[in-house]
Amino acid sequence: MRGASPYYTAEHEAFRDQLRRFVDREIAPHAATWDEAGEFPRELYRKAAAVGLLGLNFPEDYGGIPADRFYAIIAGQELARAGSGGVAASLLSHTIGAPPVAKLGSEHLKRKVLPGVLAGEKISALAITEPGGGSDVANLKTVAKRDGEDYIVRGEKTFITSGMRADFYTVAVRTGGPGMGGISLLLVERDTPGFTRTKLEKMGWWASDTATLHFDDCRVPAENLIGPENAGFRGIMLNFNDERLGLAASCTGFARTAYDEALDYARLRETFGQPLIRHQVIRHKLVDMAQRIEATQAFLERVAYALDQGESPVAELCMLKNQATQTMAFCASEAVQILGGAGYMRGCKSERIYREVKVNAIGGGTEEIMKDLASRQLGW
């Protein structure tokens, strides 16, 4: 469906080709097996780093690659072609865990964290959500009390992507009074005494390890503070624009993957003496899918361009995230319907995508919160 676009250069397309070969060789053939196993090999991080996937938009001094947001769109959508949200989520958990370190951390922290993560040798995770609250970041309860040269951390985080096997955790803690003004970010390392993890079982994203984190009087060096004390809320907010853009790109990619699988099946499957695609009702379903994908892709690229120009289109980002998750939900449902019994079988891309719809509509801010935030930004 895609034609020429003003947003992508020859360098973008060369990166797309390289990443497509990587996904076809290293991920797609194994996605169903890894899903059933509930994990994927740690070696995949090193392989992803070797093709330039992990370093996108991180500083060159630490092994990163300067890149505009269209490289990130390509990355999310090429990974989506394997039809495994779990692999993509954990493989890219550093894109939400490491940016606060890169943007706000001391030189010591940057040197400690970024080179290993961007080389695929270490894994980074972000820990904000708590058992008693999700998107209500300003009221988080995990406490960090200063004690000499350390902070003593007590509390819990949950639904943490890469929570079981990450090496570095960017953790939101309360170091001051109530509200957003009392929040700080701390780097917690996996072997910190008193820090334990409990694996969570999920509806989808089976290949992604997800965990509840327990901090039982963990002693964390004060030098692991990311940015100024009680200024962590800003660091969290800096993540949101790119996190939501990334989610929207992935969701649009998963929608296209479901469409492609349904289209291929409809051309091959015969019913009542003719290919399935010769039935008007099936062609109309496919057109409805294609229409929504193309509209969402155009919206995605316009918002990415605005961000690259230094704008902060928060309302548009919130609406884009909802548009993309709704497009994914529609296309996943229609693809499974077109595939029929084959679409209900484990190992089918559309089956995996179908049960991973909801996590995208919840993560990064629920659909309801996105609507409320967009309306406030628009002055309603």
Short mmCIF file of C-alpha atoms in Angstrom, two decimals:
data_model
loop_
_atom_site.label_atom_id
_atom_site.label_comp_id
_atom_site.label_asym_id
_atom_site.label_seq_id
_atom_site.Cartn_x
_atom_site.Cartn_y
_atom_site.Cartn_z
CA MET A 1 0.00 0.00 0.00
CA ARG A 2 2.84 2.37 0.83
CA GLY A 3 3.94 4.87 -1.78
CA ALA A 4 6.67 7.50 -1.77
CA SER A 5 6.84 9.57 1.41
CA PRO A 6 8.52 12.96 1.97
CA TYR A 7 9.62 11.87 5.45
CA TYR A 8 11.97 9.02 4.57
CA THR A 9 15.41 9.44 2.99
CA ALA A 10 17.60 6.84 1.31
CA GLU A 11 19.34 6.38 4.67
CA HIS A 12 15.99 5.63 6.34
CA GLU A 13 15.19 3.04 3.69
CA ALA A 14 18.62 1.42 4.00
CA PHE A 15 18.03 1.08 7.75
CA ARG A 16 14.58 -0.39 7.08
CA ASP A 17 16.07 -2.99 4.71
CA GLN A 18 18.77 -3.93 7.21
CA LEU A 19 16.28 -4.24 10.06
CA ARG A 20 13.83 -6.22 7.93
CA ARG A 21 16.53 -8.77 7.18
CA PHE A 22 17.36 -8.94 10.88
CA VAL A 23 13.72 -9.54 11.87
CA ASP A 24 13.23 -12.15 9.13
CA ARG A 25 16.38 -13.99 10.16
CA GLU A 26 16.57 -13.61 13.95
CA ILE A 27 13.01 -13.08 15.26
CA ALA A 28 10.17 -14.15 12.97
CA PRO A 29 11.15 -17.85 12.72
CA HIS A 30 11.30 -18.13 16.52
CA ALA A 31 8.49 -15.82 17.68
CA ALA A 32 5.92 -18.56 18.33
CA THR A 33 8.45 -20.75 20.17
CA TRP A 34 9.63 -17.87 22.34
CA ASP A 35 6.04 -16.94 23.10
CA GLU A 36 5.33 -20.43 24.40
CA ALA A 37 8.60 -20.45 26.35
CA GLY A 38 7.77 -17.11 27.97
CA GLU A 39 11.16 -15.63 27.11
CA PHE A 40 13.68 -15.09 24.35
CA PRO A 41 17.48 -15.55 24.36
CA ARG A 42 19.46 -12.78 25.96
CA GLU A 43 21.86 -12.97 23.02
CA LEU A 44 19.19 -11.24 20.92
CA TYR A 45 20.08 -7.93 22.60
CA ARG A 46 23.66 -8.13 21.29
CA LYS A 47 22.43 -9.01 17.82
CA ALA A 48 19.98 -6.08 17.88
CA ALA A 49 22.76 -3.74 18.96
CA ALA A 50 24.93 -4.92 16.07
CA VAL A 51 22.35 -3.77 13.50
CA GLY A 52 21.95 -0.36 15.15
CA LEU A 53 18.57 -0.98 16.76
CA LEU A 54 19.41 -0.32 20.41
CA GLY A 55 21.46 2.86 19.98
CA LEU A 56 18.89 4.96 18.13
CA ASN A 57 18.68 8.53 19.45
CA PHE A 58 21.18 8.02 22.27
CA PRO A 59 24.42 10.08 22.52
CA GLU A 60 27.33 8.92 20.38
CA ASP A 61 29.74 9.30 23.29
CA TYR A 62 28.17 6.26 24.95
CA GLY A 63 27.60 4.11 21.87
CA GLY A 64 24.41 5.72 20.62
CA ILE A 65 23.35 6.73 17.12
CA PRO A 66 21.92 10.21 16.39
CA ALA A 67 18.58 9.66 14.68
CA ASP A 68 15.33 11.45 13.98
CA ARG A 69 12.01 9.95 15.04
CA PHE A 70 11.37 8.33 11.68
CA TYR A 71 14.11 5.82 12.47
CA ALA A 72 12.18 4.96 15.64
CA ILE A 73 8.99 4.52 13.60
CA ILE A 74 10.82 2.17 11.24
CA ALA A 75 12.23 0.22 14.18
CA GLY A 76 8.85 -0.26 15.85
CA GLN A 77 7.09 -1.23 12.64
CA GLU A 78 9.75 -3.62 11.37
CA LEU A 79 9.81 -5.43 14.72
CA ALA A 80 6.01 -5.66 14.53
CA ARG A 81 6.32 -7.75 11.36
CA ALA A 82 7.27 -10.74 13.54
CA GLY A 83 3.89 -10.42 15.25
CA SER A 84 5.33 -10.63 18.78
CA GLY A 85 4.70 -7.68 21.04
CA GLY A 86 6.47 -9.42 23.89
CA VAL A 87 9.78 -9.63 22.06
CA ALA A 88 9.55 -6.00 20.94
CA ALA A 89 8.54 -4.74 24.41
CA SER A 90 11.43 -6.33 26.29
CA LEU A 91 14.01 -5.82 23.56
CA LEU A 92 13.23 -2.08 23.62
CA SER A 93 12.59 -1.61 27.35
CA HIS A 94 15.74 0.53 27.43
CA THR A 95 13.93 3.14 25.33
CA ILE A 96 11.93 4.07 28.43
CA GLY A 97 14.41 2.98 31.12
CA ALA A 98 17.59 4.65 29.85
CA PRO A 99 16.52 8.10 28.50
CA PRO A 100 16.27 9.66 32.01
CA VAL A 101 19.87 8.58 32.61
CA ALA A 102 20.97 9.96 29.22
CA LYS A 103 19.15 13.27 29.67
CA LEU A 104 19.47 13.95 33.41
CA GLY A 105 22.05 11.58 34.86
CA SER A 106 25.53 12.47 36.05
CA GLU A 107 28.52 11.62 33.90
CA HIS A 108 29.26 8.78 36.32
CA LEU A 109 25.80 7.26 35.80
CA LYS A 110 25.92 7.69 32.04
CA ARG A 111 29.24 5.87 31.84
CA LYS A 112 27.99 3.18 34.18
CA VAL A 113 24.72 2.45 32.38
CA LEU A 114 24.61 3.52 28.75
CA PRO A 115 27.56 1.77 27.03
CA GLY A 116 26.57 -1.68 28.28
CA VAL A 117 22.87 -1.20 27.56
CA LEU A 118 23.43 0.17 24.04
CA ALA A 119 25.84 -2.67 23.25
CA GLY A 120 23.20 -5.23 24.26
CA GLU A 121 25.28 -6.44 27.21
CA LYS A 122 22.99 -5.05 29.91
CA ILE A 123 19.20 -4.55 30.16
CA SER A 124 17.45 -1.38 31.33
CA ALA A 125 13.91 -1.09 32.73
CA LEU A 126 11.64 1.70 33.95
CA ALA A 127 9.75 1.25 37.24
CA ILE A 128 6.97 3.74 37.93
CA THR A 129 3.61 1.92 38.21
CA GLU A 130 2.65 0.69 41.69
CA PRO A 131 0.12 -1.89 42.92
CA GLY A 132 -2.07 0.89 44.30
CA GLY A 133 -1.94 3.18 41.28
CA GLY A 134 -1.01 3.23 37.61
CA SER A 135 -1.00 6.51 35.73
CA ASP A 136 -1.40 8.61 38.89
CA VAL A 137 2.34 9.21 39.04
CA ALA A 138 2.13 12.26 41.29
CA ASN A 139 0.77 10.13 44.15
CA LEU A 140 3.24 7.24 44.10
CA LYS A 141 4.04 5.66 47.49
CA THR A 142 7.49 4.04 47.16
CA VAL A 143 9.69 5.98 49.59
CA ALA A 144 13.42 6.73 49.54
CA LYS A 145 14.83 8.23 52.77
CA ARG A 146 18.29 9.78 52.79
CA ASP A 147 20.67 8.09 55.23
CA GLY A 148 24.18 9.47 54.98
CA GLU A 149 25.60 8.60 51.57
CA ASP A 150 22.67 6.32 50.71
CA TYR A 151 18.94 6.28 50.19
CA ILE A 152 16.86 3.61 51.93
CA VAL A 153 14.12 2.50 49.52
CA ARG A 154 10.91 0.82 50.64
CA GLY A 155 7.85 -0.01 48.50
CA GLU A 156 6.71 -1.90 45.42
CA LYS A 157 6.39 -1.44 41.67
CA THR A 158 4.38 -3.64 39.34
CA PHE A 159 3.74 -4.46 35.67
CA ILE A 160 7.42 -3.71 35.00
CA THR A 161 8.62 -4.74 31.53
CA SER A 162 11.97 -6.60 31.69
CA GLY A 163 11.33 -6.65 35.43
CA MET A 164 12.84 -10.08 36.02
CA ARG A 165 16.13 -9.85 34.18
CA ALA A 166 17.01 -6.18 33.86
CA ASP A 167 20.38 -5.06 35.22
CA PHE A 168 19.45 -1.41 35.76
CA TYR A 169 16.10 -0.06 36.97
CA THR A 170 15.14 3.61 36.73
CA VAL A 171 12.81 3.83 39.74
CA ALA A 172 10.44 6.65 40.67
CA VAL A 173 10.50 7.24 44.43
CA ARG A 174 9.17 9.75 46.91
CA THR A 175 11.99 11.70 48.53
CA GLY A 176 9.97 14.75 49.53
CA GLY A 177 6.46 15.84 50.34
CA PRO A 178 3.20 14.90 48.60
CA GLY A 179 2.51 15.53 44.94
CA MET A 180 4.77 15.77 41.92
CA GLY A 181 7.24 18.05 43.71
CA GLY A 182 8.39 15.26 46.03
CA ILE A 183 9.38 12.69 43.41
CA SER A 184 12.92 11.66 42.47
CA LEU A 185 14.44 9.08 40.13
CA LEU A 186 16.95 6.54 41.42
CA LEU A 187 19.03 3.97 39.57
CA VAL A 188 18.65 0.62 41.34
CA GLU A 189 20.90 -2.26 40.33
CA ARG A 190 19.59 -5.82 40.21
CA ASP A 191 21.86 -7.23 42.94
CA THR A 192 20.99 -4.57 45.52
CA PRO A 193 20.35 -6.29 48.89
CA GLY A 194 16.64 -6.23 49.78
CA PHE A 195 15.57 -5.94 46.12
CA THR A 196 13.51 -8.91 44.89
CA ARG A 197 11.26 -9.61 41.93
CA THR A 198 8.12 -11.71 41.34
CA LYS A 199 7.23 -12.86 37.81
CA LEU A 200 3.75 -12.00 36.50
CA GLU A 201 1.67 -14.07 34.07
CA LYS A 202 -0.17 -12.07 31.40
CA MET A 203 -2.87 -12.24 28.73
CA GLY A 204 -0.35 -11.38 26.03
CA TRP A 205 3.29 -10.36 25.62
CA TRP A 206 4.21 -13.87 26.79
CA ALA A 207 7.80 -13.60 25.56
CA SER A 208 8.32 -10.45 27.63
CA ASP A 209 9.25 -10.94 31.27
CA THR A 210 7.06 -8.75 33.45
CA ALA A 211 7.40 -8.46 37.21
CA THR A 212 6.43 -6.90 40.50
CA LEU A 213 9.46 -5.35 42.20
CA HIS A 214 9.85 -5.39 45.98
CA PHE A 215 12.10 -2.92 47.79
CA ASP A 216 12.64 -3.98 51.39
CA ASP A 217 14.87 -1.29 52.91
CA CYS A 218 17.20 -1.35 49.89
CA ARG A 219 20.31 0.73 50.40
CA VAL A 220 21.01 2.66 47.18
CA PRO A 221 24.04 4.99 46.84
CA ALA A 222 23.06 8.66 46.71
CA GLU A 223 25.27 9.00 43.62
CA ASN A 224 22.61 6.90 41.84
CA LEU A 225 20.18 9.83 41.99
CA ILE A 226 19.15 10.70 38.42
CA GLY A 227 18.92 14.47 38.19
CA PRO A 228 18.18 16.75 41.17
CA GLU A 229 16.34 15.46 44.21
CA ASN A 230 12.57 16.07 44.10
CA ALA A 231 12.76 16.92 40.38
CA GLY A 232 12.06 13.42 39.07
CA PHE A 233 8.59 14.21 37.77
CA ARG A 234 10.18 16.23 34.95
CA GLY A 235 12.30 13.23 34.01
CA ILE A 236 9.19 11.05 33.84
CA MET A 237 7.39 13.59 31.68
CA LEU A 238 10.35 13.80 29.27
CA ASN A 239 9.76 10.13 28.48
CA PHE A 240 6.08 10.33 27.65
CA ASN A 241 6.18 11.98 24.21
CA ASP A 242 8.51 9.40 22.70
CA GLU A 243 6.98 6.49 24.60
CA ARG A 244 3.54 7.28 23.18
CA LEU A 245 4.91 7.87 19.69
CA GLY A 246 6.69 4.52 19.89
CA LEU A 247 3.52 2.76 21.04
CA ALA A 248 1.57 4.34 18.18
CA ALA A 249 4.19 3.26 15.64
CA SER A 250 4.20 -0.32 16.94
CA CYS A 251 0.41 -0.55 17.04
CA THR A 252 0.18 0.65 13.44
CA GLY A 253 2.83 -1.90 12.51
CA PHE A 254 0.93 -4.72 14.23
CA ALA A 255 -2.26 -3.63 12.47
CA ARG A 256 -0.45 -3.83 9.12
CA THR A 257 0.99 -7.25 10.00
CA ALA A 258 -2.47 -8.60 10.79
CA TYR A 259 -3.78 -7.11 7.54
CA ASP A 260 -0.95 -8.67 5.52
CA GLU A 261 -1.56 -12.10 7.05
CA ALA A 262 -5.30 -11.87 6.41
CA LEU A 263 -4.74 -10.71 2.81
CA ASP A 264 -2.33 -13.55 2.07
CA TYR A 265 -4.73 -16.09 3.57
CA ALA A 266 -7.71 -14.68 1.65
CA ARG A 267 -5.82 -15.09 -1.63
CA LEU A 268 -4.96 -18.73 -0.91
CA ARG A 269 -7.98 -20.08 0.95
CA GLU A 270 -10.81 -21.37 -1.22
CA THR A 271 -14.44 -21.45 -0.12
CA PHE A 272 -17.49 -22.31 -2.20
CA GLY A 273 -15.33 -22.95 -5.26
CA GLN A 274 -13.37 -19.70 -5.32
CA PRO A 275 -10.63 -17.87 -3.40
CA LEU A 276 -11.87 -16.22 -0.21
CA ILE A 277 -10.87 -12.81 -1.54
CA ARG A 278 -13.41 -13.10 -4.35
CA HIS A 279 -16.20 -12.73 -1.79
CA GLN A 280 -17.25 -9.10 -1.58
CA VAL A 281 -17.68 -9.16 2.19
CA ILE A 282 -14.01 -10.17 2.62
CA ARG A 283 -12.76 -7.51 0.20
CA HIS A 284 -14.73 -4.89 2.12
CA LYS A 285 -13.17 -6.03 5.41
CA LEU A 286 -9.71 -5.73 3.90
CA VAL A 287 -10.44 -2.26 2.53
CA ASP A 288 -11.70 -1.12 5.94
CA MET A 289 -8.46 -2.38 7.49
CA ALA A 290 -6.26 -0.72 4.87
CA GLN A 291 -8.14 2.56 5.19
CA ARG A 292 -7.59 2.76 8.95
CA ILE A 293 -3.95 1.77 8.69
CA GLU A 294 -3.16 4.43 6.09
CA ALA A 295 -5.00 7.16 8.03
CA THR A 296 -3.19 6.25 11.24
CA GLN A 297 0.19 6.09 9.50
CA ALA A 298 -0.32 9.57 8.09
CA PHE A 299 -1.28 10.91 11.52
CA LEU A 300 1.76 9.19 13.05
CA GLU A 301 4.18 10.72 10.57
CA ARG A 302 2.72 14.21 10.92
CA VAL A 303 3.11 14.10 14.71
CA ALA A 304 6.65 12.69 14.42
CA TYR A 305 7.57 15.57 12.11
CA ALA A 306 6.18 18.10 14.60
CA LEU A 307 8.24 16.56 17.41
CA ASP A 308 11.37 16.67 15.27
CA GLN A 309 10.73 20.38 14.69
CA GLY A 310 10.85 20.98 18.44
CA GLU A 311 7.12 21.16 19.01
CA SER A 312 5.33 19.37 21.85
CA PRO A 313 1.93 18.35 20.42
CA VAL A 314 0.67 16.64 23.57
CA ALA A 315 -3.01 16.61 22.58
CA GLU A 316 -2.20 15.16 19.17
CA LEU A 317 0.05 12.50 20.73
CA CYS A 318 -2.72 11.41 23.08
CA MET A 319 -5.21 11.19 20.23
CA LEU A 320 -2.65 9.43 18.05
CA LYS A 321 -2.04 6.77 20.68
CA ASN A 322 -5.77 6.09 20.92
CA GLN A 323 -6.16 6.11 17.14
CA ALA A 324 -3.33 3.61 16.75
CA THR A 325 -4.52 1.23 19.47
CA GLN A 326 -8.06 1.34 18.06
CA THR A 327 -6.69 0.62 14.57
CA MET A 328 -4.73 -2.33 15.94
CA ALA A 329 -7.81 -3.64 17.76
CA PHE A 330 -9.98 -3.38 14.64
CA CYS A 331 -7.45 -4.98 12.31
CA ALA A 332 -6.57 -7.79 14.72
CA SER A 333 -10.25 -8.65 15.17
CA GLU A 334 -10.99 -8.56 11.44
CA ALA A 335 -7.86 -10.58 10.62
CA VAL A 336 -8.84 -13.36 13.03
CA GLN A 337 -12.34 -13.32 11.55
CA ILE A 338 -11.02 -13.64 7.99
CA LEU A 339 -8.62 -16.41 9.02
CA GLY A 340 -11.44 -18.23 10.80
CA GLY A 341 -10.28 -21.31 12.69
CA ALA A 342 -6.69 -20.77 11.54
CA GLY A 343 -6.74 -17.36 13.24
CA TYR A 344 -7.74 -18.94 16.53
CA MET A 345 -4.75 -21.29 16.58
CA ARG A 346 -1.65 -20.49 18.61
CA GLY A 347 1.36 -19.75 16.43
CA CYS A 348 -0.64 -17.50 14.10
CA LYS A 349 0.57 -13.88 14.06
CA SER A 350 -2.95 -12.48 14.14
CA GLU A 351 -3.81 -14.64 17.15
CA ARG A 352 -0.86 -13.20 19.09
CA ILE A 353 -1.65 -9.67 17.99
CA TYR A 354 -5.32 -10.08 18.94
CA ARG A 355 -4.53 -10.98 22.56
CA GLU A 356 -1.97 -8.18 22.81
CA VAL A 357 -4.37 -5.39 21.88
CA LYS A 358 -5.33 -4.40 25.41
CA VAL A 359 -1.84 -3.94 26.81
CA ASN A 360 -1.27 -1.18 24.26
CA ALA A 361 -4.55 0.53 25.15
CA ILE A 362 -3.48 0.50 28.81
CA GLY A 363 0.30 1.05 28.79
CA GLY A 364 1.72 4.54 28.48
CA GLY A 365 -1.58 5.98 29.74
CA THR A 366 -4.98 4.39 29.34
CA GLU A 367 -7.38 5.36 26.57
CA GLU A 368 -9.52 7.25 29.07
CA ILE A 369 -6.56 9.21 30.43
CA MET A 370 -5.44 10.05 26.89
CA LYS A 371 -8.86 11.51 26.12
CA ASP A 372 -8.90 13.56 29.31
CA LEU A 373 -5.36 14.86 28.81
CA ALA A 374 -6.07 15.75 25.18
CA SER A 375 -9.21 17.67 26.12
CA ARG A 376 -7.32 19.61 28.79
CA GLN A 377 -4.53 20.46 26.36
CA LEU A 378 -7.14 21.72 23.92
CA GLY A 379 -8.59 23.98 26.60
CA TRP A 380 -11.90 22.23 27.03
#
